[in-house]
XYZ file of C-alpha atoms in Angstrom:
662
model
C -59.283 -24.952 8.860
C -57.509 -25.489 5.548
C -58.519 -22.019 4.353
C -57.030 -20.375 7.447
C -53.788 -22.366 7.035
C -53.507 -21.351 3.372
C -54.085 -17.703 4.297
C -51.382 -17.885 7.007
C -48.888 -19.487 4.601
C -49.569 -16.866 1.941
C -48.994 -14.060 4.469
C -45.703 -15.641 5.561
C -44.567 -15.908 1.943
C -45.427 -12.250 1.342
C -43.575 -11.110 4.482
C -40.510 -13.238 3.698
C -38.136 -11.408 1.347
C -37.167 -13.160 -1.876
C -33.838 -14.979 -2.012
C -32.277 -12.250 -4.178
C -33.032 -9.591 -1.555
C -31.469 -11.765 1.190
C -28.158 -11.746 -0.685
C -25.444 -9.700 1.069
C -24.988 -7.814 -2.212
C -28.455 -6.326 -1.674
C -27.464 -4.975 1.740
C -26.252 -1.376 1.990
C -24.431 -2.325 5.211
C -22.324 -4.834 3.284
C -21.680 -2.173 0.624
C -20.456 0.243 3.324
C -18.108 -2.464 4.670
C -16.711 -3.156 1.185
C -16.375 0.535 0.390
C -14.573 1.248 3.637
C -12.051 -1.481 2.852
C -11.620 -0.220 -0.713
C -11.033 3.381 0.351
C -8.545 2.166 2.944
C -6.670 0.260 0.217
C -6.755 3.223 -2.180
C -5.447 5.716 0.378
C -2.923 3.135 1.590
C -1.238 3.392 -1.826
C -1.283 7.199 -1.730
C 0.163 7.389 1.783
C 2.734 4.696 1.049
C 4.051 6.536 -2.012
C 4.635 9.674 0.026
C 6.362 7.668 2.743
C 8.780 6.085 0.250
C 9.330 9.059 -2.082
C 12.721 10.009 -0.584
C 13.849 6.365 -0.811
C 12.858 6.166 -4.488
C 14.701 9.457 -4.967
C 17.892 7.986 -3.506
C 17.540 4.672 -5.337
C 17.201 6.160 -8.835
C 19.003 9.469 -8.364
C 15.998 11.805 -8.706
C 16.060 15.423 -7.628
C 13.450 16.623 -5.130
C 11.717 18.488 -7.943
C 11.341 15.226 -9.864
C 10.043 13.567 -6.712
C 7.468 16.343 -6.364
C 6.320 15.850 -9.952
C 5.988 12.122 -9.317
C 4.027 12.628 -6.085
C 1.509 14.985 -7.719
C 1.138 13.284 -11.104
C -1.828 11.139 -10.050
C -3.856 14.354 -9.843
C -3.467 14.856 -13.619
C -5.728 11.966 -14.595
C -8.017 12.642 -11.664
C -8.499 16.318 -12.540
C -9.271 15.654 -16.212
C -12.000 13.084 -15.486
C -13.520 14.263 -12.196
C -15.727 16.800 -14.049
C -17.700 13.993 -15.661
C -18.549 12.318 -12.343
C -21.134 15.022 -11.589
C -22.755 14.419 -14.977
C -22.936 10.617 -15.031
C -24.184 10.299 -11.439
C -26.778 7.494 -11.251
C -26.972 7.013 -15.032
C -24.300 4.304 -14.962
C -23.817 1.061 -13.030
C -21.953 2.721 -10.172
C -20.707 -0.412 -8.342
C -19.163 -1.812 -11.530
C -17.541 1.529 -12.325
C -16.099 1.552 -8.793
C -14.822 -2.018 -9.193
C -13.323 -1.234 -12.600
C -11.578 1.848 -11.211
C -10.191 -0.206 -8.326
C -8.821 -2.822 -10.754
C -7.094 -0.038 -12.728
C -5.647 1.342 -9.472
C -4.436 -2.156 -8.543
C -2.671 -2.454 -11.892
C -1.160 1.003 -11.365
C 0.223 0.001 -7.942
C 1.882 -3.056 -9.498
C 3.317 -0.829 -12.220
C 4.832 1.382 -9.514
C 6.761 -1.636 -8.203
C 7.869 -2.783 -11.670
C 11.115 -0.699 -11.859
C 12.608 -2.809 -9.085
C 12.193 -5.998 -11.117
C 13.426 -4.648 -14.459
C 16.517 -2.920 -13.056
C 19.606 -4.547 -11.650
C 20.728 -4.676 -8.019
C 21.273 -1.400 -6.191
C 24.882 -0.283 -6.608
C 25.832 2.452 -4.183
C 28.952 4.474 -4.885
C 32.357 3.307 -3.652
C 31.356 -0.125 -2.466
C 34.191 -1.185 -0.197
C 34.862 -4.887 -0.093
C 34.702 -6.690 3.223
C 37.773 -8.700 2.260
C 40.998 -7.922 4.089
C 43.009 -8.164 0.877
C 40.807 -5.791 -1.152
C 41.657 -2.120 -0.555
C 39.388 -0.609 -3.208
C 37.736 2.580 -1.965
C 40.652 3.444 0.321
C 43.519 5.838 -0.329
C 45.843 4.041 -2.741
C 49.120 5.892 -3.018
C 50.944 3.446 -5.238
C 48.416 3.071 -8.048
C 45.848 5.299 -9.580
C 42.231 4.696 -8.724
C 40.208 2.808 -11.277
C 36.553 3.774 -11.520
C 34.445 0.753 -10.595
C 31.949 1.370 -13.392
C 33.178 1.113 -16.947
C 31.685 3.066 -19.825
C 29.752 -0.017 -20.901
C 28.221 -0.558 -17.467
C 27.396 3.146 -17.212
C 25.546 3.068 -20.530
C 23.686 -0.069 -19.492
C 22.795 1.373 -16.105
C 21.671 4.660 -17.652
C 19.362 2.948 -20.116
C 17.696 0.674 -17.572
C 17.686 2.648 -14.330
C 17.340 6.220 -15.565
C 15.648 6.488 -18.945
C 12.818 4.031 -18.321
C 12.127 4.241 -14.592
C 10.757 7.767 -14.251
C 8.267 7.537 -17.175
C 7.095 4.164 -15.863
C 6.480 5.611 -12.407
C 4.648 8.572 -13.945
C 2.424 6.224 -15.929
C 1.638 4.281 -12.776
C 0.697 7.482 -10.966
C -1.458 8.605 -13.911
C -3.379 5.305 -13.903
C -3.688 5.478 -10.134
C -5.398 8.855 -10.443
C -7.693 7.657 -13.244
C -8.665 4.528 -11.308
C -9.504 6.563 -8.214
C -11.941 8.905 -10.009
C -15.187 6.920 -9.496
C -14.412 5.377 -6.121
C -15.342 8.090 -3.620
C -18.032 10.111 -5.495
C -19.964 7.102 -6.795
C -19.639 5.272 -3.485
C -20.958 8.176 -1.410
C -23.871 8.845 -3.776
C -24.788 5.122 -3.863
C -24.869 4.961 -0.062
C -26.889 8.163 0.164
C -29.450 6.802 -2.319
C -30.116 3.446 -0.636
C -29.330 3.997 3.057
C -32.070 5.089 5.429
C -32.211 8.722 6.471
C -31.276 7.731 10.004
C -28.248 5.622 9.079
C -26.880 7.585 6.106
C -24.885 10.136 8.194
C -23.449 7.281 10.278
C -22.304 5.379 7.180
C -20.745 8.482 5.639
C -19.011 9.206 8.947
C -17.426 5.737 8.812
C -16.103 6.456 5.314
C -14.754 9.846 6.432
C -12.911 8.176 9.307
C -11.418 5.569 6.960
C -10.429 8.347 4.548
C -8.571 10.065 7.367
C -6.710 7.034 8.739
C -5.849 5.502 5.341
C -2.733 7.659 4.794
C -1.637 6.929 8.373
C -1.657 3.207 7.597
C 0.339 3.995 4.436
C 3.067 5.778 6.422
C 3.151 3.028 9.041
C 3.493 0.383 6.327
C 6.276 2.498 4.800
C 8.041 2.567 8.164
C 7.935 -1.237 8.281
C 8.896 -1.933 4.643
C 11.788 0.540 4.538
C 13.471 -1.279 7.413
C 14.246 -4.094 4.934
C 17.011 -3.733 2.346
C 15.859 -2.936 -1.195
C 17.372 -6.088 -2.729
C 16.163 -8.470 -0.046
C 14.808 -10.689 -2.847
C 18.129 -10.732 -4.724
C 20.751 -11.302 -2.046
C 21.151 -12.896 1.347
C 21.335 -10.974 4.594
C 25.085 -11.589 4.880
C 25.724 -9.952 1.496
C 24.174 -6.623 2.542
C 27.025 -4.274 3.332
C 25.009 -1.318 4.668
C 23.423 -0.464 7.994
C 20.029 1.263 8.265
C 21.668 4.434 9.544
C 23.949 4.721 6.507
C 22.936 7.670 4.272
C 23.212 5.324 1.263
C 20.701 2.821 2.717
C 17.706 2.134 0.463
C 14.736 0.250 1.915
C 12.411 -2.193 0.156
C 10.179 0.572 -1.251
C 8.667 -1.733 -3.890
C 7.349 -4.299 -1.412
C 4.592 -2.027 -0.107
C 3.226 -1.439 -3.604
C 2.929 -5.197 -4.154
C 1.030 -5.596 -0.868
C -1.220 -2.603 -1.594
C -1.934 -3.805 -5.160
C -3.027 -7.194 -3.805
C -5.263 -5.489 -1.235
C -6.809 -3.275 -3.941
C -7.470 -6.255 -6.183
C -9.228 -8.232 -3.442
C -11.381 -5.276 -2.349
C -12.450 -4.554 -5.942
C -13.994 -7.984 -6.592
C -17.241 -7.588 -4.560
C -18.288 -4.565 -6.641
C -18.767 -6.775 -9.681
C -21.742 -8.423 -7.901
C -23.571 -5.416 -6.455
C -26.734 -4.426 -8.412
C -27.193 -1.085 -10.144
C -30.154 -0.480 -7.832
C -30.838 -2.126 -4.491
C -33.815 -2.040 -2.102
C -33.987 1.062 0.056
C -32.876 0.378 3.614
C -35.583 0.680 6.251
C -34.470 1.611 9.747
C -36.699 1.080 12.755
C -36.066 4.590 14.021
C -37.025 6.353 10.786
C -40.107 8.503 11.256
C -42.894 7.905 8.743
C -43.799 10.906 6.626
C -47.396 12.196 6.389
C -49.474 10.673 3.620
C -49.404 13.830 1.522
C -45.598 14.024 1.621
C -45.264 10.271 1.136
C -47.061 10.413 -2.186
C -45.087 13.460 -3.270
C -42.335 12.451 -5.673
C -38.870 13.894 -5.034
C -37.800 16.603 -7.413
C -35.312 15.372 -10.007
C -31.694 16.420 -9.878
C -31.298 19.161 -12.522
C -27.903 17.764 -13.550
C -29.456 14.433 -14.478
C -31.895 16.168 -16.878
C -29.095 17.599 -19.034
C -27.391 15.997 -21.989
C -23.589 15.740 -21.932
C -23.301 18.671 -24.358
C -25.611 20.825 -22.236
C -23.680 19.871 -19.108
C -20.299 20.812 -20.607
C -21.716 24.135 -21.862
C -23.346 25.062 -18.573
C -20.496 23.982 -16.255
C -18.122 26.935 -16.891
C -20.928 29.479 -16.488
C -22.208 28.039 -13.232
C -18.660 27.639 -11.955
C -18.044 31.325 -12.683
C -21.314 32.289 -11.003
C -20.373 30.220 -7.948
C -16.943 31.839 -7.747
C -18.589 35.281 -7.728
C -19.933 34.477 -4.264
C -17.309 36.243 -2.073
C -17.728 33.935 0.939
C -17.414 30.811 -1.190
C -14.363 32.187 -3.017
C -12.546 33.248 0.163
C -13.228 29.988 1.997
C -12.121 27.881 -0.975
C -8.925 29.954 -1.315
C -8.240 29.429 2.390
C -8.746 25.683 1.948
C -6.456 25.731 -1.101
C -3.691 27.315 1.006
C -4.097 24.627 3.660
C -4.284 21.846 1.058
C -1.062 23.093 -0.584
C 0.675 23.086 2.791
C -0.540 19.544 3.563
C 0.449 18.238 0.102
C 3.995 19.572 0.444
C 4.508 18.486 4.031
C 3.097 14.998 3.422
C 5.557 14.514 0.552
C 8.758 15.839 2.119
C 8.315 16.020 5.913
C 9.833 12.549 6.365
C 12.859 13.631 4.344
C 13.209 16.791 6.449
C 13.148 14.815 9.716
C 15.617 12.330 8.259
C 18.110 15.037 7.252
C 17.668 17.621 10.006
C 17.657 15.235 12.957
C 19.773 12.372 11.484
C 17.023 9.748 11.634
C 16.277 6.771 9.420
C 13.514 6.902 6.795
C 11.690 4.166 8.714
C 11.623 6.173 11.944
C 10.616 9.411 10.171
C 7.611 7.737 8.554
C 6.590 6.215 11.889
C 6.530 9.693 13.439
C 4.252 11.043 10.717
C 1.937 8.044 10.507
C 1.794 7.435 14.252
C 1.716 11.003 15.609
C 0.873 13.779 13.135
C -1.902 12.152 11.100
C -3.841 10.655 14.074
C -3.825 14.036 15.821
C -5.073 15.693 12.621
C -7.935 13.155 12.479
C -8.742 13.864 16.129
C -8.858 17.592 15.354
C -11.331 17.021 12.506
C -13.597 14.935 14.749
C -13.489 17.429 17.636
C -14.130 20.330 15.258
C -17.261 18.619 13.944
C -18.408 17.708 17.465
C -17.946 21.313 18.585
C -19.983 22.542 15.623
C -22.813 20.149 16.497
C -22.694 20.836 20.234
C -22.838 24.617 19.969
C -24.964 24.807 16.766
C -22.511 27.334 15.358
C -23.786 29.700 12.661
C -22.031 30.636 9.430
C -20.475 33.699 11.047
C -19.458 31.595 14.049
C -17.843 29.071 11.679
C -15.780 31.873 10.125
C -14.699 33.022 13.588
C -13.790 29.451 14.560
C -11.692 28.975 11.402
C -9.935 32.329 11.834
C -9.116 31.625 15.488
C -7.834 28.114 14.753
C -5.517 29.263 11.957
C -4.228 32.168 14.069
C -3.249 29.693 16.791
C -1.744 27.501 14.079
C 0.532 30.377 13.022
C 1.690 30.817 16.622
C 2.701 27.136 16.834
C 4.203 26.944 13.320
C 6.588 29.919 13.523
C 8.776 28.497 16.364
C 9.486 25.470 14.154
C 11.759 27.707 12.078
C 14.091 28.012 15.075
C 14.272 24.315 15.964
C 17.276 23.065 14.034
C 20.976 23.486 13.480
C 23.461 23.905 10.674
C 24.979 21.212 8.488
C 27.695 19.204 10.215
C 31.304 20.045 9.332
C 32.269 18.186 6.161
C 35.802 18.726 4.893
C 35.750 20.345 1.462
C 31.944 20.690 1.539
C 30.733 22.752 4.518
C 31.233 25.390 5.804
C 33.876 25.983 3.109
C 33.332 24.293 -0.227
C 36.432 23.286 -2.218
C 36.363 21.937 -5.753
C 39.969 20.731 -5.643
C 41.363 17.833 -3.608
C 42.825 18.399 -0.172
C 46.590 18.367 0.061
C 46.513 15.449 2.506
C 44.559 13.257 0.061
C 45.734 14.725 -3.247
C 47.885 11.654 -4.002
C 45.043 9.220 -3.294
C 43.376 9.751 -6.687
C 39.921 9.766 -5.091
C 37.047 9.526 -7.614
C 34.819 12.577 -7.843
C 31.733 10.344 -7.629
C 32.803 8.785 -4.321
C 30.189 8.965 -1.543
C 30.793 6.776 1.490
C 30.657 9.182 4.464
C 32.954 8.565 7.406
C 33.234 10.427 10.691
C 36.754 11.281 11.756
C 37.986 10.844 15.306
C 38.226 14.650 15.449
C 34.458 14.997 14.787
C 34.818 16.159 11.178
C 33.062 14.281 8.379
C 34.623 13.231 5.060
C 32.875 12.160 1.862
C 34.719 8.835 1.781
C 37.637 7.014 3.456
C 39.695 7.959 0.409
C 39.013 11.676 0.947
C 40.061 11.208 4.577
C 43.351 9.676 3.391
C 42.675 6.351 5.148
C 45.039 3.527 4.127
C 43.701 0.516 6.048
C 40.498 -0.856 7.561
C 39.654 -2.945 10.618
C 37.105 -5.747 10.217
C 34.998 -7.591 12.763
C 36.277 -11.175 13.051
C 32.770 -12.650 13.313
C 30.716 -10.637 10.807
C 33.543 -9.266 8.585
C 31.891 -5.860 8.789
C 34.095 -2.784 8.773
C 34.586 -1.397 12.274
C 36.807 1.572 11.423
C 39.334 3.000 8.984
C 42.851 3.707 10.233
C 46.014 5.550 9.200
C 43.949 8.471 7.919
C 46.300 11.205 6.712
C 43.690 13.990 6.830
C 42.717 13.287 10.454
C 45.391 14.482 12.824
C 45.091 13.764 16.543
C 48.016 14.746 18.800
C 50.458 14.753 15.926
C 49.601 11.238 14.704
C 47.233 9.802 12.150
C 43.664 9.426 13.365
C 40.896 6.989 12.456
C 37.386 7.262 11.008
C 34.151 5.413 11.715
C 31.771 4.334 8.941
C 28.748 6.582 8.519
C 27.953 10.252 8.876
C 28.788 12.261 11.982
C 25.211 13.529 11.962
C 23.882 16.813 13.221
C 23.771 18.039 16.815
C 19.976 18.407 16.659
C 18.784 15.021 17.857
C 17.719 16.519 21.194
C 15.452 18.960 19.334
C 13.429 16.189 17.687
C 10.976 15.854 20.600
C 10.015 19.574 20.820
C 9.827 19.701 17.027
C 7.414 16.758 16.855
C 5.288 18.190 19.694
C 4.918 21.563 17.975
C 4.425 19.972 14.554
C 1.697 17.628 15.833
C 0.041 20.502 17.709
C 0.022 22.559 14.514
C -1.673 19.715 12.611
C -4.211 19.247 15.412
C -5.180 22.935 15.563
C -5.267 23.432 11.780
C -7.599 20.442 11.315
C -10.191 22.136 13.552
C -11.017 24.405 10.610
C -11.969 21.603 8.187
C -15.573 20.935 9.264
C -16.616 24.593 9.833
C -15.073 25.652 6.512
C -17.062 22.974 4.657
C -20.229 24.088 6.433
C -19.575 27.688 5.365
C -19.480 26.553 1.741
C -22.687 24.506 1.975
C -24.555 27.322 3.746
C -23.553 30.150 1.431
C -24.306 28.691 -2.006
C -27.674 28.110 -3.640
C -29.056 24.598 -2.982
C -29.193 23.726 -6.668
C -25.529 24.772 -7.024
C -24.170 22.662 -4.150
C -23.023 19.746 -6.310
C -21.351 22.206 -8.688
C -19.818 24.133 -5.781
C -18.285 21.000 -4.266
C -17.061 19.879 -7.707
C -15.437 23.258 -8.390
C -13.931 23.211 -4.902
C -12.211 19.855 -5.439
C -11.075 20.878 -8.905
C -9.434 24.003 -7.467
C -7.825 21.821 -4.790
C -6.204 19.708 -7.470
C -5.241 22.486 -9.884
C -4.002 25.031 -7.313
C -2.772 22.816 -4.448
C -2.260 19.081 -5.002
C -0.633 19.474 -8.431
C 1.804 22.391 -7.926
C 2.557 22.209 -4.177
C 4.831 19.106 -4.131
C 6.741 20.472 -7.139
C 7.114 23.858 -5.430
C 8.383 22.266 -2.212
C 10.753 19.994 -4.143
C 12.166 22.902 -6.139
C 12.721 24.907 -2.948
C 14.567 21.952 -1.380
C 16.783 21.531 -4.457
C 17.956 25.156 -4.181
C 19.533 24.320 -0.808
C 21.740 21.495 -2.109
C 25.485 21.973 -1.619
C 26.816 18.919 -3.485
C 24.891 16.752 -5.933
C 25.664 13.085 -6.336
C 27.352 11.985 -9.547
C 27.008 8.705 -11.378
C 28.181 8.088 -14.920
C 28.792 11.819 -15.334
C 25.179 12.792 -14.501
C 23.676 14.425 -11.423
C 21.747 12.153 -9.084
C 20.119 12.927 -5.735
C 21.651 15.498 -3.385
C 24.331 14.314 -0.949
C 24.570 17.369 1.313
C 22.117 20.180 1.986
C 22.608 23.531 3.662
C 20.316 22.623 6.562
C 19.742 26.220 7.632
C 18.403 27.099 4.182
C 16.541 23.762 3.969
C 14.732 24.462 7.230
C 14.002 28.109 6.431
C 12.618 27.454 2.956
C 10.767 24.224 3.735
C 9.088 25.464 6.916
C 8.903 28.995 5.506
C 6.544 27.714 2.805
C 4.428 26.172 5.548
C 4.233 29.514 7.365
C 3.391 31.266 4.073
C 0.459 28.971 3.292
C -0.898 29.112 6.849
C -0.727 32.917 6.793
C -2.545 32.975 3.428
C -5.316 30.792 4.878
C -5.593 33.106 7.888
C -5.970 36.180 5.672
C -8.713 34.505 3.600
C -10.655 33.329 6.658
C -10.293 36.764 8.256
C -11.646 38.470 5.107
C -14.587 36.056 5.012
C -15.366 36.939 8.640
C -15.242 40.657 7.825
C -17.511 40.184 4.796
C -20.048 38.259 6.879
C -19.883 40.908 9.602
C -20.426 43.673 7.034
C -23.292 41.730 5.455
C -24.918 41.151 8.849
C -24.767 44.881 9.623
C -26.202 45.746 6.223
C -29.022 43.259 6.736
C -29.808 44.520 10.243
C -32.786 46.536 9.057
C -34.285 43.465 7.376
C -33.826 41.152 10.374
C -37.483 41.522 11.295
C -38.544 40.102 7.933
C -37.026 36.738 8.911
C -34.546 36.315 6.088
C -31.096 37.420 5.054
C -29.161 37.703 1.843
C -27.826 34.190 2.317
C -31.362 32.866 2.700
C -32.455 34.657 -0.456
C -29.574 33.122 -2.372
C -30.896 29.694 -1.431
C -34.539 30.380 -2.320
C -34.887 28.947 -5.871
C -36.116 25.359 -6.040
C -34.808 22.576 -8.274
C -37.448 23.077 -10.988
C -36.298 26.668 -11.389
C -32.683 25.496 -11.338
C -33.347 22.903 -14.033
C -34.937 25.476 -16.330
C -32.062 27.882 -15.660
C -29.435 25.220 -16.428
C -31.103 24.266 -19.686
C -31.504 27.891 -20.730
C -27.844 28.587 -19.974
C -26.782 25.519 -21.963
C -28.982 26.417 -24.951
């Protein structure tokens, strides 16, 4: 009896996993949960920056070109280091590298918010006092206007707000890119190594979904944060003299970076406790392999057999060999065109909506994060489901991509017509005048003045002074300015008119709904091509070159799309500026754009990139069709040229890599 009890206890001890294995840090499911949260936090920062880029531009007087450089600068550090991810692979402690990268990204997000704390309060031009006795900013006929900023304050402002802010933001973006290098590649490879074959696709699908919705959360958070005034931590609500609709309004752009940095820090901590290797997950539905295959050891990854020197020597040659595959090259170029379009639109679409349709930055970001991005995610999911449902071939994938982009062109071109010209601004548009108007020539208005008012005749002026307004009417309860009166430049029925604070705005508000419908439809249709285009790449390169092919693909994305596209879009926007802001004798952000040129050049670049993607996909379809016809005689042999390209095994690939690196 005792012997049977001892045997039963020993069997229970053997079947019971040790305490270390019962730890959540030895569970791949817990790793997937942590990694999903980390990727959400990482992409939250990226999406939030793009949502607040126009606000940062207004706050510190950047041009759109500078904003584009800032938006793309995180790709610099990422591009330089991403090459080494393929080499290190499983040689390093991947969870700790991921956690370390996340801590660096958290520090970078805090650094992005730092300019707000080291610079003084936001001082918009021509601040008009809410005191009845103070007439500064109005037309003062009896005394000359005294510039509110002295030379000393200009020098101080220039040193703190201009010289140091942009380099600090660039450094934060650089560190953000460096910190993000190990997160996605190491996380995906770690999950693939220790998840069961049945669950691995499901886990990776979760990460793909998080990757897609992360930027949407960033834009939605931007919509919320930008509804608060930038100096909400430095002044009370009663001291804020601007409304959200005022073109000089600057939201609390820095607050989102603080929240995102805290989120990144918290999600990085669990990675310090995950092991370098964990037990392989066993799923109940996994089919057991035959004994002969079970004992067969998996072939080693040829990359892991190379030294760092051999890897660096062989990488350019294999990259060149991969690019000589015409299908791969054409598909990657098509994806580069689409990536460039997405990078530019994500950076400046909110600004376009804000300017063209006279909306707030908060509302514009809500439209992008709540409409465009979710529909793009839905298009990616439906494209993948359609591929799986119909078991589409490589040639069918090319046809699907070509058809989707052709429909995308048909929905993108009408966007060029949905808009209207810049509102009438006296002395600015449609006729620009460098000299003062006769009606306000005696007012001594400062050239730097920017406090738009809308005259009772429907014409906009740059400031109450430029409109010749002598007095103001205040609200008795809130002391806010209701209107400016006795305006010499606004004549209504032979008497002086009045002006209301704020811009007159464009006449295009009614076109916002059709614009958003067509824009969202374009995103939805274009995203259909993502899954089939990736499948074309994986099916047309040699198996041993797949990791290289994907690495080269992402490098080309960064070098040809994510780095230059925001700068290109920003430069194109700057060429449409009519009047630049001035502060302390230096140009700041643009006050007025030629909206016809803005729309044509901004959306024209979108049409250009979509057309380029269509041409590349169409050429890939023609090449596949030509190849299929050429291979028609060999169809009975059961293989094609694509199959032959995939024939070498990993042992052959390893020998080839080492011989190329020798």
